[in-house]
Amino acid sequence: MKTELSRTLGIEHAIFGFTPFPAVAAAITRAGGFGVLGAVRYTAPDDLARDLDWMQDHTDGLPYGLDVVMPAKKVEGVSESDVEAMIPAEHREFVRATLAKHGVPELAEGEASGWRITGWMEQVARSQLDVAFDYPIKLLANALGSPPADVVARAHDHGVLVAALAGSARHARHHADAGIDIVVAQGYEAGGHTGEIASMVLTPEVVDAVAPLPVLAAGGIGSGEQIAAGLALGAQGVWLGSLWLTTTEAELHSRALTEKLLAAGSGDTVRSRALTGKPARQLRTEWTDAWDDPAGPGPLPMPLQGLLVAEAVSRIQKYEVTPLLGTPVGQIVGRMNTERSVRQVFDELTRGFEKAVDRINRIAGRSEG
C-alpha cells in the first residue's frame, strides 16, 4: 500500500491514524502506518512533553506526527477568563438543569474538570508547538484548516510537513495558497468537525483542485476496500480517526462508552454543535438532543460552547451517565463492533485492500480467477 507520499515519509502503508491516545498513535506507527497524536487535550506543556517522550520510546525510530487546533487568524490579548465571561447565564442554567434532570453528581470539592478544551485557544496551541518542535515529528496537522502563516513557516524551518483538513474544494485551494504540503479531504461521514460533502464526491474534487499536492481521503473509511477506493479516486493515502476508538490500546476510561460504540450503528451519529460550538459528528445522545432542541437556548459559538460544557462532560464521563455519554465518532462506527488491537486492525485493512485490488484486476482482465 505504497504511494509517493508514503515513500517520502518512509512508511510501509499509506495509512495515517489520528488519535488522542499515545499508545494508539505509537502502535499505528509500529504497524507500518503513520500515527498522529491529537494535542487538543493537553493544556499543560509538561503533559505533552511527557507523552512525546513516551512516543519516542515506543515508535522504534519510525515517523509520527502531531495534530493541533488553531485558527488561521491570530488573536492577541484574549485570555480564557475573558472568553468565559462571555458565556450567558441562560446557557449556564441550561447545563445545570440538564444535568440535574439526569441526576448527574457534582465533582468532588476541589476536583478540577478532567476535560478542558482550552486547546482550541490559539495561545495554548502555540505552547504545544513550542514543545513539539523539540521532538523529531515529521508532520504537523491542523484540524481547523490552514494554521497561521508564521506557524507554517516555522514548521518548514524544522523540516516538518504541514497538513490541513478541508471539507470543500474551495477550502483545499485556500490551503494550497497558504503553503500547506498535504490536504486531508474530510467527508461528511467523518467524526468530529466536518463539512457537508460526502467523501466519494469530495475526494476527487480536492485532488483536482490542489494537484499536484498530495491528498489524504478521510471520512467513513474503515476497511481495506474503502482505502482502495480512496486511492482510486486520486488520494495518496487515507486519514483514519474513529476506527481506533475501540482498539485495545485506546484509553477511553469508560467501559460504558466502549459498549455504546460497539453497539452503535452507522445511523447512530449526528452532526451537532453541542460539544464545541462547531458542527461535529458524534454519537447521538440525550445530551446532543437537548442542545439541538429548538426549545433550548442552542449552542454557543466556538470556543464558548466548549468552555461552557467542559465540566459537564467531565461529570458525565466520570459517573458514566449512559443516556448522556457520547464522543466524537464517524458513521464508520457501524463497523466498529469488536475490540481488536491496532495490529489486528492493520491486518484486516491490508487484507481487504489486497482483495479489492485483486477484484479490480480481474474486472480489468489483468489477472485470472
Short mmCIF file of C-alpha atoms in Angstrom, two decimals:
data_model
loop_
_atom_site.label_atom_id
_atom_site.label_comp_id
_atom_site.label_asym_id
_atom_site.label_seq_id
_atom_site.Cartn_x
_atom_site.Cartn_y
_atom_site.Cartn_z
CA MET A 1 0.00 0.00 0.00
CA LYS A 2 2.70 2.44 -1.06
CA THR A 3 2.29 5.84 -2.69
CA GLU A 4 4.64 8.68 -3.46
CA LEU A 5 3.70 10.29 -0.13
CA SER A 6 4.23 7.13 1.92
CA ARG A 7 7.66 6.72 0.33
CA THR A 8 8.52 10.34 1.13
CA LEU A 9 7.66 9.76 4.79
CA GLY A 10 9.26 6.32 4.93
CA ILE A 11 6.17 4.37 5.97
CA GLU A 12 5.07 0.93 4.78
CA HIS A 13 1.36 1.66 4.38
CA ALA A 14 -0.26 4.95 3.31
CA ILE A 15 -2.50 4.90 6.40
CA PHE A 16 -2.45 7.96 8.66
CA GLY A 17 -4.08 7.37 12.02
CA PHE A 18 -5.30 10.29 14.13
CA THR A 19 -5.89 9.58 17.82
CA PRO A 20 -5.79 11.36 21.19
CA PHE A 21 -4.07 8.33 22.76
CA PRO A 22 -0.25 8.00 22.65
CA ALA A 23 -0.42 4.20 22.90
CA VAL A 24 -2.64 4.04 19.81
CA ALA A 25 -0.54 6.54 17.84
CA ALA A 26 2.65 4.61 18.61
CA ALA A 27 1.01 1.29 17.69
CA ILE A 28 -0.16 2.74 14.35
CA THR A 29 3.40 3.80 13.56
CA ARG A 30 4.86 0.44 14.62
CA ALA A 31 2.29 -1.35 12.44
CA GLY A 32 3.66 0.43 9.36
CA GLY A 33 1.32 3.42 9.24
CA PHE A 34 1.78 6.99 10.41
CA GLY A 35 0.50 7.76 13.91
CA VAL A 36 -0.73 11.31 14.55
CA LEU A 37 -1.22 12.31 18.18
CA GLY A 38 -4.03 14.77 18.87
CA ALA A 39 -2.79 17.60 21.09
CA VAL A 40 -6.04 19.39 21.89
CA ARG A 41 -6.44 17.80 25.33
CA TYR A 42 -3.00 18.89 26.52
CA THR A 43 -3.45 22.13 28.43
CA ALA A 44 -0.09 21.83 30.19
CA PRO A 45 3.08 21.75 28.06
CA ASP A 46 4.75 19.36 30.51
CA ASP A 47 2.00 16.79 29.92
CA LEU A 48 2.54 16.93 26.17
CA ALA A 49 6.30 16.64 26.63
CA ARG A 50 5.80 13.58 28.85
CA ASP A 51 3.72 11.82 26.21
CA LEU A 52 6.04 12.78 23.36
CA ASP A 53 8.89 11.34 25.40
CA TRP A 54 6.84 8.15 25.64
CA MET A 55 6.19 8.22 21.89
CA GLN A 56 9.90 8.49 21.25
CA ASP A 57 10.50 5.40 23.35
CA HIS A 58 7.75 3.36 21.69
CA THR A 59 7.94 4.12 17.97
CA ASP A 60 11.19 2.31 17.18
CA GLY A 61 12.62 5.36 15.43
CA LEU A 62 9.73 5.38 12.94
CA PRO A 63 7.91 8.60 11.94
CA TYR A 64 4.89 10.13 13.68
CA GLY A 65 3.14 13.50 13.78
CA LEU A 66 1.06 15.88 15.89
CA ASP A 67 -2.39 17.37 15.34
CA VAL A 68 -3.24 20.79 16.81
CA VAL A 69 -6.27 23.06 16.60
CA MET A 70 -5.69 26.70 15.83
CA PRO A 71 -7.36 29.36 13.67
CA ALA A 72 -5.65 30.83 10.64
CA LYS A 73 -6.00 34.37 12.02
CA LYS A 74 -4.07 35.31 15.12
CA VAL A 75 -5.94 36.94 18.01
CA GLU A 76 -3.91 38.85 20.57
CA GLY A 77 -4.61 39.55 24.22
CA VAL A 78 -7.63 37.30 24.81
CA SER A 79 -7.42 35.02 27.86
CA GLU A 80 -9.52 32.03 28.85
CA SER A 81 -11.17 34.08 31.61
CA ASP A 82 -12.05 36.79 29.05
CA VAL A 83 -13.77 34.18 26.92
CA GLU A 84 -15.57 32.53 29.84
CA ALA A 85 -17.00 35.91 30.85
CA MET A 86 -18.88 35.99 27.53
CA ILE A 87 -20.98 32.91 28.40
CA PRO A 88 -24.61 33.92 29.08
CA ALA A 89 -26.24 32.99 32.39
CA GLU A 90 -29.11 31.37 30.46
CA HIS A 91 -26.75 28.80 28.99
CA ARG A 92 -25.14 28.03 32.34
CA GLU A 93 -28.59 27.41 33.81
CA PHE A 94 -29.49 25.13 30.88
CA VAL A 95 -26.43 22.98 31.59
CA ARG A 96 -27.28 22.85 35.31
CA ALA A 97 -30.88 21.86 34.65
CA THR A 98 -30.00 19.20 32.08
CA LEU A 99 -27.51 17.55 34.42
CA ALA A 100 -29.96 17.74 37.32
CA LYS A 101 -32.67 16.11 35.20
CA HIS A 102 -30.44 13.07 34.72
CA GLY A 103 -29.14 13.02 38.30
CA VAL A 104 -25.51 13.66 37.37
CA PRO A 105 -23.48 14.09 40.59
CA GLU A 106 -21.22 17.08 41.21
CA LEU A 107 -17.46 16.71 41.08
CA ALA A 108 -15.81 16.38 44.48
CA GLU A 109 -14.90 19.65 46.17
CA GLY A 110 -11.65 20.97 44.72
CA GLU A 111 -11.68 18.45 41.85
CA ALA A 112 -10.87 20.12 38.56
CA SER A 113 -12.62 19.25 35.35
CA GLY A 114 -10.72 16.49 33.59
CA TRP A 115 -12.00 17.55 30.19
CA ARG A 116 -10.96 21.04 29.16
CA ILE A 117 -10.74 22.04 25.54
CA THR A 118 -8.68 25.16 26.06
CA GLY A 119 -6.53 23.57 23.40
CA TRP A 120 -8.99 25.17 20.98
CA MET A 121 -7.48 28.52 22.02
CA GLU A 122 -4.58 29.74 19.92
CA GLN A 123 -2.20 30.59 22.76
CA VAL A 124 -2.48 27.03 24.10
CA ALA A 125 -1.85 25.53 20.66
CA ARG A 126 1.23 27.73 20.28
CA SER A 127 2.59 26.49 23.61
CA GLN A 128 2.07 22.95 22.33
CA LEU A 129 4.17 23.77 19.26
CA ASP A 130 6.95 25.13 21.46
CA VAL A 131 7.16 21.63 22.91
CA ALA A 132 6.54 19.67 19.71
CA PHE A 133 9.36 21.22 17.70
CA ASP A 134 11.84 19.89 20.25
CA TYR A 135 10.90 16.40 19.01
CA PRO A 136 11.51 14.79 15.60
CA ILE A 137 7.89 14.98 14.46
CA LYS A 138 7.50 14.62 10.70
CA LEU A 139 4.04 16.11 10.26
CA LEU A 140 2.02 18.92 11.82
CA ALA A 141 -1.71 18.72 11.09
CA ASN A 142 -4.27 21.41 11.86
CA ALA A 143 -7.91 20.46 12.32
CA LEU A 144 -9.26 23.97 11.70
CA GLY A 145 -7.77 24.46 8.27
CA SER A 146 -4.57 26.33 7.47
CA PRO A 147 -2.62 27.39 10.55
CA PRO A 148 -1.25 30.95 10.72
CA ALA A 149 1.45 31.73 8.16
CA ASP A 150 4.18 32.03 10.80
CA VAL A 151 3.36 28.53 12.06
CA VAL A 152 3.62 27.08 8.55
CA ALA A 153 6.98 28.79 8.12
CA ARG A 154 8.21 27.59 11.49
CA ALA A 155 7.25 24.00 10.69
CA HIS A 156 9.03 24.16 7.36
CA ASP A 157 12.12 25.59 9.07
CA HIS A 158 12.13 22.42 11.20
CA GLY A 159 11.70 20.19 8.15
CA VAL A 160 8.14 19.31 9.20
CA LEU A 161 5.38 18.85 6.62
CA VAL A 162 2.09 20.65 7.30
CA ALA A 163 -1.34 19.12 6.68
CA ALA A 164 -4.74 20.77 6.92
CA LEU A 165 -8.25 19.36 6.79
CA ALA A 166 -10.65 20.56 4.10
CA GLY A 167 -14.36 19.97 3.65
CA SER A 168 -14.62 21.52 0.18
CA ALA A 169 -12.50 22.16 -2.90
CA ARG A 170 -12.59 25.87 -2.06
CA HIS A 171 -11.08 25.23 1.35
CA ALA A 172 -8.47 22.97 -0.23
CA ARG A 173 -7.38 25.66 -2.69
CA HIS A 174 -7.02 28.08 0.22
CA HIS A 175 -4.72 25.59 1.93
CA ALA A 176 -2.62 25.24 -1.21
CA ASP A 177 -2.29 29.03 -1.45
CA ALA A 178 -1.20 29.08 2.23
CA GLY A 179 1.73 26.76 1.56
CA ILE A 180 0.23 23.61 3.03
CA ASP A 181 2.02 20.38 1.99
CA ILE A 182 -0.81 17.83 2.39
CA VAL A 183 -4.57 18.32 2.19
CA VAL A 184 -6.87 15.99 4.11
CA ALA A 185 -10.19 15.77 2.24
CA GLN A 186 -12.57 15.10 5.11
CA GLY A 187 -16.01 13.99 4.05
CA TYR A 188 -19.37 14.46 5.73
CA GLU A 189 -19.23 10.94 7.21
CA ALA A 190 -16.22 11.74 9.40
CA GLY A 191 -16.21 12.05 13.17
CA GLY A 192 -15.53 15.41 14.78
CA HIS A 193 -15.68 18.68 12.87
CA THR A 194 -16.77 18.04 9.32
CA GLY A 195 -18.44 19.71 6.39
CA GLU A 196 -21.43 18.71 4.27
CA ILE A 197 -19.91 16.97 1.23
CA ALA A 198 -19.59 13.18 1.21
CA SER A 199 -16.19 11.53 0.75
CA MET A 200 -16.96 9.93 -2.63
CA VAL A 201 -17.69 13.37 -4.08
CA LEU A 202 -15.19 15.39 -2.07
CA THR A 203 -12.00 13.37 -2.60
CA PRO A 204 -11.70 13.67 -6.40
CA GLU A 205 -12.79 17.32 -6.27
CA VAL A 206 -9.98 18.13 -3.83
CA VAL A 207 -7.45 16.03 -5.77
CA ASP A 208 -8.21 18.04 -8.90
CA ALA A 209 -8.28 21.36 -7.03
CA VAL A 210 -4.81 21.12 -5.47
CA ALA A 211 -2.85 18.92 -7.90
CA PRO A 212 0.00 18.08 -7.64
CA LEU A 213 -0.22 18.38 -3.82
CA PRO A 214 -0.87 15.03 -2.13
CA VAL A 215 -4.36 14.46 -0.74
CA LEU A 216 -5.49 12.08 2.01
CA ALA A 217 -9.03 10.72 1.87
CA ALA A 218 -10.93 10.87 5.17
CA GLY A 219 -14.45 10.27 6.40
CA GLY A 220 -16.28 6.97 6.67
CA ILE A 221 -13.21 4.85 5.88
CA GLY A 222 -12.75 1.71 7.94
CA SER A 223 -11.94 -1.14 5.57
CA GLY A 224 -9.24 -2.03 3.10
CA GLU A 225 -11.77 -1.92 0.28
CA GLN A 226 -12.56 1.70 1.17
CA ILE A 227 -8.85 2.52 1.25
CA ALA A 228 -8.54 1.11 -2.27
CA ALA A 229 -11.47 3.28 -3.32
CA GLY A 230 -9.83 6.38 -1.85
CA LEU A 231 -6.60 5.71 -3.71
CA ALA A 232 -8.55 5.01 -6.90
CA LEU A 233 -10.10 8.48 -6.53
CA GLY A 234 -6.62 10.01 -6.59
CA ALA A 235 -5.71 10.21 -2.91
CA GLN A 236 -2.17 9.30 -1.86
CA GLY A 237 -3.31 7.84 1.44
CA VAL A 238 -6.12 7.75 3.96
CA TRP A 239 -6.68 9.55 7.25
CA LEU A 240 -8.48 7.38 9.83
CA GLY A 241 -9.64 8.54 13.25
CA SER A 242 -12.82 6.92 14.58
CA LEU A 243 -11.69 3.38 13.82
CA TRP A 244 -9.09 3.40 16.61
CA LEU A 245 -11.55 4.22 19.43
CA THR A 246 -12.43 0.58 20.02
CA THR A 247 -8.90 -0.79 19.79
CA THR A 248 -7.47 -2.45 22.86
CA GLU A 249 -4.79 0.25 23.13
CA ALA A 250 -7.36 3.07 23.35
CA GLU A 251 -7.74 4.75 26.74
CA LEU A 252 -11.40 5.73 26.85
CA HIS A 253 -11.51 5.14 30.64
CA SER A 254 -15.18 4.20 30.34
CA ARG A 255 -16.45 0.71 29.71
CA ALA A 256 -19.93 2.10 29.24
CA LEU A 257 -18.75 4.33 26.38
CA THR A 258 -16.87 1.47 24.73
CA GLU A 259 -20.02 -0.65 24.89
CA LYS A 260 -22.06 2.16 23.32
CA LEU A 261 -19.59 2.42 20.45
CA LEU A 262 -19.57 -1.34 19.87
CA ALA A 263 -23.37 -1.41 19.82
CA ALA A 264 -23.90 1.68 17.64
CA GLY A 265 -24.94 1.52 14.01
CA SER A 266 -23.88 3.88 11.24
CA GLY A 267 -27.12 5.82 11.74
CA ASP A 268 -26.48 6.48 15.43
CA THR A 269 -24.37 9.62 14.96
CA VAL A 270 -25.37 13.23 14.47
CA ARG A 271 -23.64 16.45 13.40
CA SER A 272 -24.19 18.69 16.41
CA ARG A 273 -22.69 21.87 17.83
CA ALA A 274 -23.30 20.60 21.38
CA LEU A 275 -19.67 19.78 22.14
CA THR A 276 -17.58 22.62 20.71
CA GLY A 277 -19.88 25.13 19.04
CA LYS A 278 -18.98 23.98 15.52
CA PRO A 279 -20.80 21.13 13.74
CA ALA A 280 -19.09 17.93 14.86
CA ARG A 281 -20.23 14.38 14.19
CA GLN A 282 -20.65 12.41 17.41
CA LEU A 283 -22.76 9.72 18.99
CA ARG A 284 -26.34 10.86 19.25
CA THR A 285 -27.32 11.03 22.93
CA GLU A 286 -29.87 12.74 25.12
CA TRP A 287 -27.19 15.41 25.63
CA THR A 288 -26.99 16.22 21.91
CA ASP A 289 -30.77 16.02 21.64
CA ALA A 290 -31.13 18.58 24.44
CA TRP A 291 -28.81 21.04 22.74
CA ASP A 292 -30.39 20.54 19.33
CA ASP A 293 -33.93 21.01 20.69
CA PRO A 294 -35.38 24.29 19.34
CA ALA A 295 -36.95 24.84 22.78
CA GLY A 296 -33.50 25.23 24.35
CA PRO A 297 -31.06 28.15 24.14
CA GLY A 298 -28.99 26.47 21.43
CA PRO A 299 -25.21 26.01 21.42
CA LEU A 300 -22.83 28.94 21.64
CA PRO A 301 -20.10 29.54 19.03
CA MET A 302 -16.60 28.13 19.45
CA PRO A 303 -14.81 28.38 21.87
CA LEU A 304 -17.62 29.46 24.23
CA GLN A 305 -19.57 26.20 23.94
CA GLY A 306 -16.54 24.06 24.73
CA LEU A 307 -15.71 26.07 27.82
CA LEU A 308 -19.35 26.06 28.91
CA VAL A 309 -19.78 22.28 28.78
CA ALA A 310 -16.28 21.20 29.89
CA GLU A 311 -17.16 20.43 33.49
CA ALA A 312 -20.49 18.87 32.48
CA VAL A 313 -18.74 16.49 30.08
CA SER A 314 -16.26 15.56 32.83
CA ARG A 315 -19.12 14.74 35.20
CA ILE A 316 -20.98 12.71 32.58
CA GLN A 317 -17.81 10.74 31.79
CA LYS A 318 -16.71 10.24 35.40
CA TYR A 319 -20.07 8.92 36.56
CA GLU A 320 -20.81 7.13 33.26
CA VAL A 321 -24.28 8.59 32.88
CA THR A 322 -25.16 6.38 29.93
CA PRO A 323 -28.02 8.38 28.34
CA LEU A 324 -25.74 11.44 28.09
CA LEU A 325 -22.47 9.64 27.42
CA GLY A 326 -21.01 10.21 23.98
CA THR A 327 -17.90 11.02 21.97
CA PRO A 328 -16.97 12.36 18.55
CA VAL A 329 -17.15 9.46 16.10
CA GLY A 330 -17.92 9.00 12.42
CA GLN A 331 -20.52 6.93 10.62
CA ILE A 332 -17.95 4.14 10.36
CA VAL A 333 -18.94 3.31 13.97
CA GLY A 334 -21.35 0.79 12.42
CA ARG A 335 -18.33 -1.39 11.54
CA MET A 336 -16.67 -0.96 14.93
CA ASN A 337 -18.39 -3.91 16.58
CA THR A 338 -15.45 -5.81 18.09
CA GLU A 339 -12.43 -4.84 20.17
CA ARG A 340 -9.17 -5.52 18.35
CA SER A 341 -5.58 -4.45 18.67
CA VAL A 342 -4.16 -1.84 16.31
CA ARG A 343 -2.10 -4.59 14.70
CA GLN A 344 -5.23 -6.66 14.07
CA VAL A 345 -6.94 -3.65 12.52
CA PHE A 346 -3.97 -3.18 10.18
CA ASP A 347 -4.04 -6.85 9.24
CA GLU A 348 -7.72 -6.54 8.31
CA LEU A 349 -7.14 -3.31 6.38
CA THR A 350 -4.29 -4.73 4.33
CA ARG A 351 -6.17 -7.97 3.58
CA GLY A 352 -9.22 -6.01 2.47
CA PHE A 353 -7.05 -3.77 0.30
CA GLU A 354 -5.47 -6.77 -1.42
CA LYS A 355 -8.91 -8.30 -2.05
CA ALA A 356 -10.15 -5.07 -3.59
CA VAL A 357 -7.12 -4.69 -5.85
CA ASP A 358 -7.40 -8.32 -6.96
CA ARG A 359 -11.11 -7.82 -7.73
CA ILE A 360 -10.43 -4.74 -9.85
CA ASN A 361 -7.59 -6.50 -11.66
CA ARG A 362 -9.95 -9.35 -12.54
CA ILE A 363 -12.59 -6.91 -13.77
CA ALA A 364 -9.95 -5.17 -15.87
CA GLY A 365 -8.75 -8.50 -17.26
CA ARG A 366 -5.30 -8.16 -15.72
CA SER A 367 -5.39 -11.42 -13.75
CA GLU A 368 -7.06 -14.81 -13.88
CA GLY A 369 -9.51 -16.20 -11.39
#
